[in-house]
Short mmCIF file of C-alpha atoms in Angstrom, two decimals:
data_model
loop_
_atom_site.label_atom_id
_atom_site.label_comp_id
_atom_site.label_asym_id
_atom_site.label_seq_id
_atom_site.Cartn_x
_atom_site.Cartn_y
_atom_site.Cartn_z
CA MET A 979 157.57 41.45 82.43
CA LYS A 980 159.13 43.45 85.25
CA LYS A 981 162.23 41.24 85.13
CA LEU A 982 162.50 41.66 81.35
CA THR A 983 162.25 45.42 81.70
CA THR A 984 164.77 45.81 84.51
CA VAL A 985 167.32 43.26 83.30
CA GLU A 986 167.15 43.38 79.50
CA LEU A 987 165.70 46.75 78.59
CA LEU A 988 166.91 49.12 81.29
CA GLY A 989 170.09 47.35 82.38
CA SER A 990 173.33 49.31 82.46
CA ARG A 991 174.81 47.24 79.61
CA THR A 992 171.86 48.04 77.35
CA LEU A 993 171.86 51.72 78.27
CA LEU A 994 175.59 51.91 77.55
CA GLN A 995 174.97 50.42 74.10
CA PHE A 996 172.57 53.28 73.41
CA LEU A 997 175.10 55.98 74.36
CA PRO A 998 176.10 56.62 70.71
CA ILE A 999 172.43 57.20 69.82
CA ARG A 1000 172.02 59.76 72.58
CA THR A 1001 175.32 61.42 71.68
CA ASN A 1002 174.46 61.58 67.98
CA GLU A 1003 171.06 63.12 68.66
CA LEU A 1004 172.65 65.69 70.97
CA HIS A 1005 175.13 66.61 68.21
CA GLU A 1006 172.26 66.95 65.73
CA LEU A 1007 170.38 69.26 68.11
CA ILE A 1008 173.46 71.40 68.77
CA ARG A 1009 174.22 71.57 65.03
CA PHE A 1010 170.65 72.66 64.29
CA LEU A 1011 170.73 75.32 67.02
CA PHE A 1012 174.13 76.57 65.81
CA GLU A 1013 172.91 76.91 62.21
CA LYS A 1014 169.77 78.72 63.34
CA SER A 1015 171.81 81.11 65.48
CA LYS A 1016 174.18 81.85 62.57
CA SER A 1017 171.27 82.70 60.30
CA GLY A 1018 169.53 84.72 63.01
CA GLY A 1019 166.43 82.52 62.89
CA SER A 1020 164.19 81.82 65.83
CA VAL A 1021 163.86 78.39 67.40
CA ASN A 1022 160.99 76.89 69.34
CA ILE A 1023 163.04 75.15 72.04
CA THR A 1024 160.04 73.17 73.28
CA ASP A 1025 159.48 71.64 69.84
CA GLU A 1026 163.17 70.92 69.33
CA LEU A 1027 163.54 69.24 72.74
CA LEU A 1028 160.43 67.18 72.02
CA LYS A 1029 161.94 66.05 68.69
CA PHE A 1030 165.24 65.36 70.47
CA THR A 1031 163.69 63.11 73.12
CA ASN A 1032 161.31 61.42 70.66
CA ASN A 1033 164.21 60.64 68.31
CA ILE A 1034 166.22 59.09 71.13
CA ILE A 1035 163.29 57.00 72.33
CA SER A 1036 162.26 55.87 68.85
CA GLN A 1037 165.83 54.93 67.92
CA MET A 1038 166.26 52.97 71.15
CA MET A 1039 162.96 51.20 70.53
CA LEU A 1040 162.86 50.67 66.75
CA SER A 1041 166.05 52.16 65.27
CA ILE A 1042 163.89 54.74 63.47
CA ARG A 1043 164.19 58.53 63.78
CA CYS A 1044 160.64 59.72 64.38
CA SER A 1045 161.40 63.22 63.09
CA GLY A 1046 162.45 61.85 59.71
CA LYS A 1047 160.60 62.67 56.52
CA GLY A 1048 158.05 60.31 55.00
CA GLY A 1049 157.56 56.60 55.50
CA GLN A 1050 157.01 55.02 58.88
CA ALA A 1051 158.14 58.08 60.84
CA GLU A 1052 155.49 60.27 59.23
CA GLU A 1053 152.78 57.63 59.72
CA CYS A 1054 153.76 57.23 63.37
CA ARG A 1055 153.57 61.00 63.97
CA THR A 1056 150.19 61.17 62.24
CA LEU A 1057 148.79 58.34 64.37
CA ALA A 1058 150.16 59.88 67.58
CA ARG A 1059 148.56 63.21 66.67
CA GLU A 1060 145.22 61.52 65.95
CA VAL A 1061 145.31 59.58 69.23
CA THR A 1062 146.05 62.78 71.13
CA GLU A 1063 143.17 64.54 69.39
CA ILE A 1064 140.63 61.78 69.99
CA PHE A 1065 141.50 61.49 73.69
CA GLY A 1066 141.40 65.25 74.11
CA GLU A 1067 137.93 65.67 72.65
CA PHE A 1068 134.74 65.77 74.68
CA ASN A 1069 132.76 62.54 74.39
CA ILE A 1070 129.14 62.94 75.36
CA SER A 1071 128.77 59.20 76.07
CA ASP A 1072 131.32 59.58 78.90
CA ILE A 1073 128.90 61.92 80.66
CA ILE A 1074 125.48 60.62 79.65
CA TRP A 1075 125.54 56.85 80.12
CA ILE A 1076 122.50 56.19 77.94
CA PHE A 1077 124.55 57.15 74.87
CA LYS A 1078 127.27 54.53 75.61
CA SER A 1079 125.81 52.04 73.13
CA PHE A 1080 125.58 54.66 70.38
CA ASP A 1081 128.55 56.09 68.56
CA ILE A 1082 127.02 59.55 68.20
CA GLN A 1083 130.27 61.42 67.62
CA GLY A 1084 132.04 58.61 65.76
CA PHE A 1085 134.67 58.03 68.46
CA ARG A 1086 134.42 54.26 68.32
CA ARG A 1087 134.72 54.21 64.52
CA ARG A 1088 137.69 56.63 64.57
CA PHE A 1089 139.39 54.72 67.38
CA LYS A 1090 139.03 51.39 65.54
CA ASP A 1091 140.46 52.98 62.38
CA ILE A 1092 143.46 54.39 64.29
CA HIS A 1093 143.99 51.04 66.03
CA ARG A 1094 143.86 49.16 62.72
CA ARG A 1095 146.38 51.54 61.11
CA PHE A 1096 148.70 51.44 64.14
CA ASP A 1097 148.53 47.64 64.25
CA SER A 1098 149.31 47.49 60.54
CA LEU A 1099 152.28 49.86 60.97
CA LEU A 1100 153.72 47.82 63.86
CA GLU A 1101 153.12 44.54 62.03
CA ASN A 1102 154.99 45.94 59.03
CA ILE A 1103 157.89 47.11 61.22
CA ILE A 1104 158.11 43.75 63.02
CA THR A 1105 157.91 41.76 59.76
CA ASN A 1106 160.62 43.90 58.15
CA ARG A 1107 162.85 43.49 61.20
CA GLU A 1108 162.37 39.71 61.19
CA LYS A 1109 163.41 39.63 57.52
CA LEU A 1110 166.50 41.72 58.31
CA ARG A 1111 167.40 39.45 61.20
CA LYS A 1112 167.18 36.36 58.98
CA GLU A 1113 169.36 37.97 56.32
CA LYS A 1114 171.86 39.33 58.84
CA LYS A 1115 175.05 37.39 59.30
CA GLU A 1116 175.93 36.27 62.81
CA SER A 1117 179.33 37.96 62.55
CA GLU A 1118 177.82 41.42 62.15
CA GLU A 1119 177.86 43.39 65.37
CA LYS A 1120 174.87 45.67 65.78
CA VAL A 1121 173.42 47.40 68.78
CA LYS A 1122 170.15 45.70 69.61
CA ASP A 1123 167.18 47.96 70.08
CA LEU A 1124 164.08 47.19 72.14
CA LEU A 1125 162.42 45.41 69.22
CA ASP A 1126 165.45 43.14 68.74
CA ILE A 1127 165.48 42.26 72.43
CA LEU A 1128 161.75 41.48 72.41
CA LEU A 1129 162.09 39.40 69.23
CA ASP A 1130 164.94 37.46 70.89
CA VAL A 1131 162.61 36.66 73.80
CA LEU A 1132 159.82 35.76 71.37
CA GLU A 1133 162.08 33.37 69.43
CA ASN A 1134 163.66 31.80 72.53
CA GLN A 1135 161.61 28.70 73.34
CA ASN A 1136 163.36 28.32 76.73
CA SER A 1137 162.65 31.86 77.90
CA GLU A 1138 160.95 32.35 81.26
CA ILE A 1139 158.74 34.96 79.65
CA LYS A 1140 156.48 33.87 76.83
CA LEU A 1141 155.76 36.72 74.44
CA THR A 1142 153.54 36.90 71.38
CA ARG A 1143 153.51 39.44 68.56
CA ASP A 1144 150.46 41.01 70.20
CA HIS A 1145 152.42 41.47 73.44
CA ILE A 1146 155.20 43.23 71.52
CA LYS A 1147 152.73 45.49 69.73
CA ALA A 1148 150.97 46.29 73.01
CA LEU A 1149 154.29 47.26 74.61
CA PHE A 1150 155.04 49.65 71.75
CA LEU A 1151 151.54 51.07 71.98
CA CYS A 1152 152.19 51.90 75.65
CA TYR A 1153 155.42 53.72 74.82
#
């Protein structure tokens, strides 16, 4: 996995391919700030920089802008918010061991629901990408994102690294 990350995902060739994504997102941020300054509106720089970095990361990973409206972007933001909330809440069973087997506050139920929804979202994204890859002509040049690279490894029977769909979903869960 370390070799895959250093050679395929974080190699200079791959990072150079993502330069237009980073440049485009920077232009979008500057355009937004310029329009806000012209209208005299205030801007929460922290929020805008968070959107900026999240958009770059999500486009490099899945070719999806996470600050977009509706669809998968909205679902992803909702799930991330729910995960942050659940991990930030006090869980009595973490302190009092006797309550470990009971789901007094409903953490286990909520966590399983979030996991099921996140797994479904990723499965949908992967399935849609596989369909696009089958329909895509070989002559079309497209910058490969992280998902494309991982699907290439998954489909390559001779690869040193053997990946499954669950491995791919787990990697995206970590990011």
